[in-house]
């Protein structure tokens, strides 16, 4: 029974390994087929009575095929037996065509596999993908000693998946273009070369070149051709493709003209994807042939090698079909079909090999990338060591003997062709059996060839010397290292001397090596930028340390001032009037302000409870005072003292607050109130952000408050001012956290966000102050109440403070109008100075009074703050309405900075009130 092309016995059915090696014994072939063939035939696609098989095979089955499906045991044994029909190496498989070309040494499959290295230690597909071969066509190919073979790779219904492909490979079923019943192989039911190849012949293939050689030998035998050549498609950088010669023309006596003719034929086949059959090559008008030089080529047959997607994978050409001893006949249509069917099988196998090799290469490339990333992630004290380790990572993968990284100097000018390399990192790889040792060699730059590196820097693209006419330069490849931001070339990576596995011969670097080198270039670029960033960071860190040292020197109080405060007798709280909510520092001597601060810490027992060194406390207070700018009208040391005194008065007015807060919390509140506006510049956060000052870039939000806190920490850590040095690590961390929260709470935006929760809390009859969340909210509200306490001062002090605030705000408004060309907001617009009383009333109603009212509900002892706020609101309202005539003289002080008379101010206020009432 002879199965047809659609039956399991056709070329589309992968069978067991056949007699590809003539010296194989029949028993050896059967044992091999029992392993390989059984796995193929028992696959899901060949499951008996499978309904899906018809769709998989793309056609209906014959009755013979159905019978074979129902008798799978017979089918497996039958095809295993048919796969070993060739056992005599001196049979009719050696025609005159091949004998005339000369035979090579015959090596048995067993001997071949005995000399190979195991899969784990040697990759058969990682050798050069295509080695040009120029050996006469022979029925059997001998392999060099220790040749690689495909003993670990066999074709299966599920071929290896390429990791870099987005398409899954399909099962290798080929629909042959020739009926195997009348196959030209002359071997009855099927071509043994096809069956052996599909059934497991990949095990003895040493390389792609050897596989192609066997296919060309077999095709030449079938077509009785005098010679042939085979080329595979290679992708080029431009995105196109060209042909890379794998098997050169093997016919004797062929010249360069013959090569050019066949090259033109193969390129046309590649472009059209269709076979070409030249019955008289010298008369075909498509090819320019010198009849005198190409007399030895009369007939040409060339067909494409396609993959399963019918894409051209390569091109094979056969010349001069033998008719007799000295005559040639044209290739027939049947020859074309036979050659095409064989090339279809070869294309499918080559595609699987390529997919498998690509997946292995991608896996190794991924491994190299991971290793380089790990090297980059580690801390290195020298960028030269970093680059050396990354370069050493890819050398074993590319089999390069040398790897060099060229780093140009800062004076290098590529445009003027003046390239000077300041540093050269040179590595050498020495192979020691299955391992390799990489050394870093110290070389003088003058002893290293810089020409290729310079050429790469000028061209700014990868340079592969594979096609160089100079033999010694063909194994050199260079790649530029770019700066990701500027795209400038900042270095050059170079690989030299790619060695073959089994000899000392050098070979060109392929596309896989280029990709690895380009990956190295990317990581080298990151490493160089990282090294530069580290260097810049270290310089800036040193600069910051110098600046901090200068700041600490100028910020720290003079030693005589510290001694004077330390030796001074601190007045009582009563004499300083710091227990009174109506305290004012106006007219208070400067020395008395620092003494008042010391008294607060003493009366709150903070010095005793936290074992604060008294001299350190004096130096700290004086240093904080020096941290405030004296040229700022309002946010200065006077405001800091007033804020701290308000907090102190609330804490001392009743035991309730001191019972709620821990001693650590009270310490944090007092430190925060004194530092909450330190180094204030007299402008708001919005102005700092709009003018893009360094503070805004440093903190992003709440710039001033964050700056106040950081300067507070700087002073606390300054030598001689470390008042928290006796705290434990946990208490130190906790108090710093509370200080930061308290200072940030003075931002009115944060106050507006949180006050609703606090007002709701004040409405409750009982509050659980054991909750940290509730106490944090209370600390924040008390900070704001202390910060705004100027609105609760006696009326003369309140008017004076309001004038100072207006001066500061109007100065910022003038800057905004001049620098940003915008109209300032009302409270900062000098043109609205006459509306100051109205704005004060709105400020009290919207910001101040609700807060003091809530605090008074929770703590009755703080009600004087609310009452004073109400009185000042009434006074401001009288001024706004102009009904307080006897106090107009006092109003004059509010407008000294504006140059507006009191009468005009009163008139404008009345007009504005009338407009608002009409509205």
Tab-separated table of C-alpha atoms in Angstrom, residues 263-585:
chain	number	residue	atom	x	y	z
A	263	UNK	CA	23.859	35.751	-7.682
A	264	UNK	CA	21.592	37.692	-10.036
A	265	UNK	CA	19.291	34.692	-10.462
A	266	UNK	CA	19.028	34.146	-6.704
A	267	UNK	CA	18.346	37.815	-6.016
A	268	UNK	CA	15.507	37.760	-8.552
A	269	UNK	CA	14.045	34.688	-6.872
A	270	UNK	CA	14.298	36.453	-3.526
A	271	UNK	CA	12.511	39.514	-4.904
A	272	UNK	CA	9.713	37.635	-6.685
A	273	UNK	CA	9.361	34.579	-4.460
A	274	UNK	CA	8.905	32.419	-7.557
A	275	UNK	CA	11.146	29.726	-9.122
A	276	UNK	CA	13.280	30.484	-12.174
A	277	UNK	CA	14.123	27.807	-14.759
A	278	UNK	CA	16.668	28.975	-17.361
A	279	UNK	CA	16.821	26.527	-20.208
A	280	UNK	CA	19.592	28.572	-21.818
A	281	UNK	CA	21.243	30.919	-19.365
A	282	UNK	CA	23.272	32.734	-22.014
A	283	UNK	CA	20.210	33.821	-23.970
A	284	UNK	CA	18.048	35.083	-21.108
A	285	UNK	CA	17.698	38.891	-21.494
A	286	UNK	CA	17.187	39.423	-17.750
A	287	UNK	CA	20.795	38.641	-17.002
A	288	UNK	CA	23.898	40.148	-18.547
A	289	UNK	CA	26.129	37.176	-19.347
A	290	UNK	CA	29.522	37.153	-20.924
A	291	UNK	CA	29.188	34.191	-23.238
A	292	UNK	CA	32.918	33.630	-23.321
A	293	UNK	CA	33.213	33.468	-19.543
A	294	UNK	CA	29.996	31.578	-18.773
A	295	UNK	CA	30.203	28.768	-21.295
A	296	UNK	CA	30.151	26.191	-18.523
A	297	UNK	CA	26.681	27.233	-17.322
A	298	UNK	CA	23.895	26.325	-19.723
A	299	UNK	CA	20.840	25.465	-17.601
A	300	UNK	CA	19.852	26.937	-14.238
A	301	UNK	CA	17.058	26.047	-11.816
A	302	UNK	CA	16.522	28.209	-8.746
A	303	UNK	CA	13.672	27.940	-6.229
A	304	UNK	CA	12.924	29.827	-3.015
A	305	UNK	CA	13.106	28.260	0.423
A	306	UNK	CA	9.987	29.329	2.332
A	307	UNK	CA	8.744	29.046	5.867
A	308	UNK	CA	5.245	28.060	6.977
A	309	UNK	CA	4.016	31.610	6.336
A	310	UNK	CA	5.238	31.309	2.739
A	311	UNK	CA	7.883	33.949	3.317
A	312	UNK	CA	11.149	33.539	1.444
A	313	UNK	CA	13.673	32.123	3.857
A	314	UNK	CA	16.480	31.403	1.417
A	315	UNK	CA	17.257	30.502	-2.204
A	316	UNK	CA	18.798	27.389	-3.741
A	317	UNK	CA	20.176	27.154	-7.299
A	318	UNK	CA	21.159	24.100	-9.341
A	319	UNK	CA	23.118	24.228	-12.623
A	320	UNK	CA	23.633	21.985	-15.635
A	321	UNK	CA	21.311	18.994	-15.531
A	322	UNK	CA	23.308	15.986	-16.796
A	323	UNK	CA	21.945	14.152	-19.801
A	324	UNK	CA	24.916	12.148	-20.811
A	325	UNK	CA	28.606	12.162	-20.345
A	326	UNK	CA	29.218	15.509	-22.028
A	327	UNK	CA	25.777	17.014	-22.629
A	328	UNK	CA	23.311	18.976	-20.551
A	329	UNK	CA	19.530	19.018	-20.729
A	330	UNK	CA	17.041	21.515	-19.323
A	331	UNK	CA	15.489	21.077	-15.927
A	332	UNK	CA	11.900	19.890	-16.212
A	333	UNK	CA	8.757	20.977	-14.439
A	334	UNK	CA	8.935	17.805	-12.381
A	335	UNK	CA	12.475	18.769	-11.353
A	336	UNK	CA	11.145	22.105	-10.220
A	337	UNK	CA	8.381	20.453	-8.181
A	338	UNK	CA	10.755	17.945	-6.616
A	339	UNK	CA	13.256	20.634	-5.681
A	340	UNK	CA	10.490	22.881	-4.291
A	341	UNK	CA	9.055	20.098	-2.135
A	342	UNK	CA	12.433	19.311	-0.668
A	343	UNK	CA	13.146	22.981	-0.023
A	344	UNK	CA	9.769	23.312	1.724
A	345	UNK	CA	10.834	20.663	4.200
A	346	UNK	CA	14.245	22.259	4.573
A	347	UNK	CA	12.638	25.680	5.135
A	348	UNK	CA	10.406	24.305	7.853
A	349	UNK	CA	13.326	22.682	9.645
A	350	UNK	CA	15.511	25.752	9.259
A	351	UNK	CA	12.747	27.916	10.652
A	352	UNK	CA	12.436	25.697	13.702
A	353	UNK	CA	16.182	25.815	14.159
A	354	UNK	CA	16.133	29.567	13.858
A	355	UNK	CA	13.286	29.865	16.354
A	356	UNK	CA	15.096	27.590	18.747
A	357	UNK	CA	18.376	29.422	18.330
A	358	UNK	CA	16.664	32.820	18.693
A	359	UNK	CA	14.990	31.699	21.903
A	360	UNK	CA	18.296	30.503	23.314
A	361	UNK	CA	20.038	33.696	22.283
A	362	UNK	CA	17.292	35.821	23.825
A	363	UNK	CA	17.510	33.787	27.027
A	364	UNK	CA	21.253	34.354	27.205
A	365	UNK	CA	20.827	38.016	26.308
A	366	UNK	CA	18.284	38.368	29.102
A	367	UNK	CA	20.734	36.707	31.456
A	368	UNK	CA	23.443	39.173	30.409
A	369	UNK	CA	21.065	42.118	30.888
A	370	UNK	CA	20.111	40.932	34.367
A	371	UNK	CA	23.750	40.490	35.323
A	372	UNK	CA	24.643	43.974	34.072
A	373	UNK	CA	21.665	45.444	35.925
A	374	UNK	CA	22.792	43.702	39.098
A	375	UNK	CA	26.293	45.084	38.661
A	376	UNK	CA	24.885	48.576	38.132
A	377	UNK	CA	22.678	48.316	41.216
A	378	UNK	CA	25.582	47.588	43.515
A	379	UNK	CA	27.647	50.314	45.117
A	380	UNK	CA	31.009	50.882	43.483
A	381	UNK	CA	33.739	53.229	44.581
A	382	UNK	CA	35.137	53.621	41.072
A	383	UNK	CA	33.305	53.914	37.781
A	384	UNK	CA	36.247	52.130	36.113
A	385	UNK	CA	35.559	49.057	38.235
A	386	UNK	CA	31.862	49.356	37.405
A	387	UNK	CA	32.500	49.489	33.650
A	388	UNK	CA	35.001	46.640	33.872
A	389	UNK	CA	32.496	44.369	35.585
A	390	UNK	CA	29.777	45.120	33.047
A	391	UNK	CA	32.119	44.597	30.107
A	392	UNK	CA	33.261	41.295	31.591
A	393	UNK	CA	29.614	40.193	31.678
A	394	UNK	CA	29.155	40.005	27.897
A	395	UNK	CA	32.592	38.736	26.896
A	396	UNK	CA	31.782	35.047	27.498
A	397	UNK	CA	28.575	35.393	25.458
A	398	UNK	CA	30.309	36.955	22.450
A	399	UNK	CA	33.513	34.871	22.679
A	400	UNK	CA	35.524	38.062	22.293
A	401	UNK	CA	39.154	37.991	23.330
A	402	UNK	CA	39.359	41.725	24.041
A	403	UNK	CA	36.859	44.313	25.211
A	404	UNK	CA	37.841	47.969	25.445
A	405	UNK	CA	35.905	50.999	26.659
A	406	UNK	CA	37.189	54.355	25.389
A	407	UNK	CA	36.212	57.447	27.383
A	408	UNK	CA	36.933	60.797	25.684
A	409	UNK	CA	38.226	63.770	27.593
A	410	UNK	CA	36.235	66.912	28.219
A	411	UNK	CA	38.332	68.763	25.646
A	412	UNK	CA	37.311	66.387	22.852
A	413	UNK	CA	35.677	68.117	19.888
A	414	UNK	CA	34.030	65.712	17.462
A	415	UNK	CA	33.065	68.512	15.086
A	416	UNK	CA	36.678	69.612	14.743
A	417	UNK	CA	37.930	66.028	14.472
A	418	UNK	CA	39.989	66.409	17.639
A	419	UNK	CA	39.231	63.264	19.618
A	420	UNK	CA	41.297	62.708	22.750
A	421	UNK	CA	40.620	59.765	25.054
A	422	UNK	CA	41.339	60.412	28.697
A	423	UNK	CA	40.681	56.868	29.910
A	424	UNK	CA	40.832	53.420	28.313
A	425	UNK	CA	39.525	50.328	30.108
A	426	UNK	CA	40.983	47.226	28.467
A	427	UNK	CA	39.910	43.666	29.332
A	428	UNK	CA	41.283	40.370	28.055
A	429	UNK	CA	39.501	37.017	28.140
A	430	UNK	CA	41.496	33.819	28.481
A	431	UNK	CA	39.624	30.572	27.900
A	432	UNK	CA	40.445	27.755	30.318
A	433	UNK	CA	38.604	24.718	29.054
A	434	UNK	CA	34.890	25.158	29.604
A	435	UNK	CA	35.437	28.334	31.648
A	436	UNK	CA	37.146	31.616	30.989
A	437	UNK	CA	39.173	34.065	33.052
A	438	UNK	CA	38.896	37.808	32.393
A	439	UNK	CA	41.708	40.171	33.290
A	440	UNK	CA	41.965	43.912	33.232
A	441	UNK	CA	45.207	44.877	31.557
A	442	UNK	CA	46.903	48.183	32.128
A	443	UNK	CA	47.849	49.581	28.730
A	444	UNK	CA	49.238	52.853	27.586
A	445	UNK	CA	46.755	54.616	25.330
A	446	UNK	CA	49.496	54.964	22.741
A	447	UNK	CA	49.745	51.157	22.484
A	448	UNK	CA	46.064	50.716	21.575
A	449	UNK	CA	44.604	51.262	18.118
A	450	UNK	CA	42.172	54.171	18.445
A	451	UNK	CA	41.181	54.437	14.793
A	452	UNK	CA	37.956	52.427	15.007
A	453	UNK	CA	36.863	54.159	18.211
A	454	UNK	CA	37.439	57.557	16.612
A	455	UNK	CA	35.548	56.476	13.520
A	456	UNK	CA	32.630	55.352	15.703
A	457	UNK	CA	32.556	58.643	17.573
A	458	UNK	CA	32.476	60.538	14.300
A	459	UNK	CA	29.762	58.351	12.739
A	460	UNK	CA	27.790	58.020	16.019
A	461	UNK	CA	26.611	54.528	15.022
A	462	UNK	CA	27.662	50.902	15.424
A	463	UNK	CA	30.667	49.899	13.327
A	464	UNK	CA	31.066	46.219	12.367
A	465	UNK	CA	34.182	45.408	10.365
A	466	UNK	CA	32.846	41.995	9.261
A	467	UNK	CA	33.099	42.928	5.573
A	468	UNK	CA	36.465	44.613	5.796
A	469	UNK	CA	38.953	43.720	3.102
A	470	UNK	CA	41.681	43.588	5.736
A	471	UNK	CA	41.651	40.122	7.258
A	472	UNK	CA	42.916	41.281	10.662
A	473	UNK	CA	40.084	43.825	11.018
A	474	UNK	CA	37.125	41.584	10.275
A	475	UNK	CA	36.731	40.552	13.905
A	476	UNK	CA	36.233	44.066	15.322
A	477	UNK	CA	33.012	45.769	16.329
A	478	UNK	CA	32.505	49.188	17.974
A	479	UNK	CA	29.394	50.765	19.463
A	480	UNK	CA	28.887	54.344	20.690
A	481	UNK	CA	27.780	55.034	24.259
A	482	UNK	CA	25.241	57.852	24.356
A	483	UNK	CA	24.015	60.247	26.971
A	484	UNK	CA	20.263	59.654	27.185
A	485	UNK	CA	19.495	63.340	27.681
A	486	UNK	CA	21.792	65.020	25.189
A	487	UNK	CA	22.255	62.075	22.792
A	488	UNK	CA	25.965	62.921	22.710
A	489	UNK	CA	28.513	60.137	22.442
A	490	UNK	CA	30.251	59.943	25.808
A	491	UNK	CA	32.243	56.728	25.244
A	492	UNK	CA	32.886	53.875	22.801
A	493	UNK	CA	32.732	50.113	23.485
A	494	UNK	CA	34.827	47.820	21.312
A	495	UNK	CA	35.045	44.033	20.970
A	496	UNK	CA	37.936	42.308	19.211
A	497	UNK	CA	38.928	38.828	18.099
A	498	UNK	CA	35.905	36.565	18.213
A	499	UNK	CA	37.288	33.059	18.493
A	500	UNK	CA	35.625	29.919	17.204
A	501	UNK	CA	34.874	27.097	19.561
A	502	UNK	CA	37.201	24.465	18.202
A	503	UNK	CA	40.046	26.436	16.702
A	504	UNK	CA	42.073	29.600	17.070
A	505	UNK	CA	40.592	31.089	13.907
A	506	UNK	CA	38.868	34.445	14.160
A	507	UNK	CA	35.393	35.040	12.815
A	508	UNK	CA	33.303	38.189	12.322
A	509	UNK	CA	30.862	39.354	14.956
A	510	UNK	CA	27.232	38.707	14.018
A	511	UNK	CA	24.024	40.584	14.730
A	512	UNK	CA	23.588	38.806	18.055
A	513	UNK	CA	26.984	40.085	19.162
A	514	UNK	CA	26.027	43.580	18.016
A	515	UNK	CA	22.893	43.511	20.138
A	516	UNK	CA	24.865	42.436	23.207
A	517	UNK	CA	27.403	45.189	22.606
A	518	UNK	CA	24.626	47.744	22.157
A	519	UNK	CA	23.104	46.553	25.435
A	520	UNK	CA	26.482	46.993	27.075
A	521	UNK	CA	26.677	50.490	25.589
A	522	UNK	CA	23.334	51.391	27.156
A	523	UNK	CA	24.424	50.176	30.577
A	524	UNK	CA	27.806	51.840	30.209
A	525	UNK	CA	25.972	55.078	29.469
A	526	UNK	CA	23.922	54.643	32.614
A	527	UNK	CA	27.055	53.795	34.576
A	528	UNK	CA	28.896	56.885	33.331
A	529	UNK	CA	25.914	59.103	34.075
A	530	UNK	CA	25.606	57.460	37.475
A	531	UNK	CA	29.301	58.070	38.146
A	532	UNK	CA	28.965	61.679	37.064
A	533	UNK	CA	25.879	62.103	39.230
A	534	UNK	CA	27.693	60.600	42.213
A	535	UNK	CA	30.634	62.893	41.625
A	536	UNK	CA	28.371	65.945	41.370
A	537	UNK	CA	26.507	64.810	44.466
A	538	UNK	CA	29.704	64.427	46.427
A	539	UNK	CA	30.849	67.890	45.380
A	540	UNK	CA	27.514	69.382	46.343
A	541	UNK	CA	27.496	67.483	49.613
A	542	UNK	CA	30.889	68.911	50.442
A	543	UNK	CA	29.635	72.358	49.460
A	544	UNK	CA	26.601	71.944	51.721
A	545	UNK	CA	28.805	70.887	54.611
A	546	UNK	CA	30.960	73.972	54.137
A	547	UNK	CA	27.841	76.154	53.964
A	548	UNK	CA	26.443	74.579	57.114
A	549	UNK	CA	29.715	75.151	58.880
A	550	UNK	CA	29.663	78.819	57.882
A	551	UNK	CA	25.996	79.108	58.839
A	552	UNK	CA	26.588	77.530	62.227
A	553	UNK	CA	29.457	79.891	62.901
A	554	UNK	CA	27.506	83.034	62.036
A	555	UNK	CA	24.245	81.814	63.527
A	556	UNK	CA	25.648	80.811	66.890
A	557	UNK	CA	25.547	83.550	69.478
A	558	UNK	CA	28.718	85.174	70.652
A	559	UNK	CA	30.317	83.547	73.648
A	560	UNK	CA	30.084	86.739	75.756
A	561	UNK	CA	26.321	86.897	75.097
A	562	UNK	CA	25.942	83.280	76.143
A	563	UNK	CA	27.909	83.872	79.322
A	564	UNK	CA	25.918	87.019	80.093
A	565	UNK	CA	22.597	85.216	79.785
A	566	UNK	CA	23.887	82.252	81.754
A	567	UNK	CA	25.042	84.462	84.627
A	568	UNK	CA	22.033	86.807	84.594
A	569	UNK	CA	19.323	86.570	87.194
A	570	UNK	CA	16.135	85.555	85.432
A	571	UNK	CA	13.146	87.692	86.519
A	572	UNK	CA	9.967	86.000	87.672
A	573	UNK	CA	7.060	85.341	85.359
A	574	UNK	CA	4.976	87.873	87.181
A	575	UNK	CA	7.494	90.649	86.768
A	576	UNK	CA	7.867	89.843	83.094
A	577	UNK	CA	4.076	89.666	82.747
A	578	UNK	CA	4.349	86.484	80.646
A	579	UNK	CA	1.453	84.807	82.469
A	580	UNK	CA	-0.934	87.453	81.137
A	581	UNK	CA	-2.779	86.859	77.850
A	582	UNK	CA	-2.335	90.577	77.133
A	583	UNK	CA	1.474	90.382	77.243
A	584	UNK	CA	3.288	92.659	74.809
A	585	UNK	CA	6.998	92.810	74.133
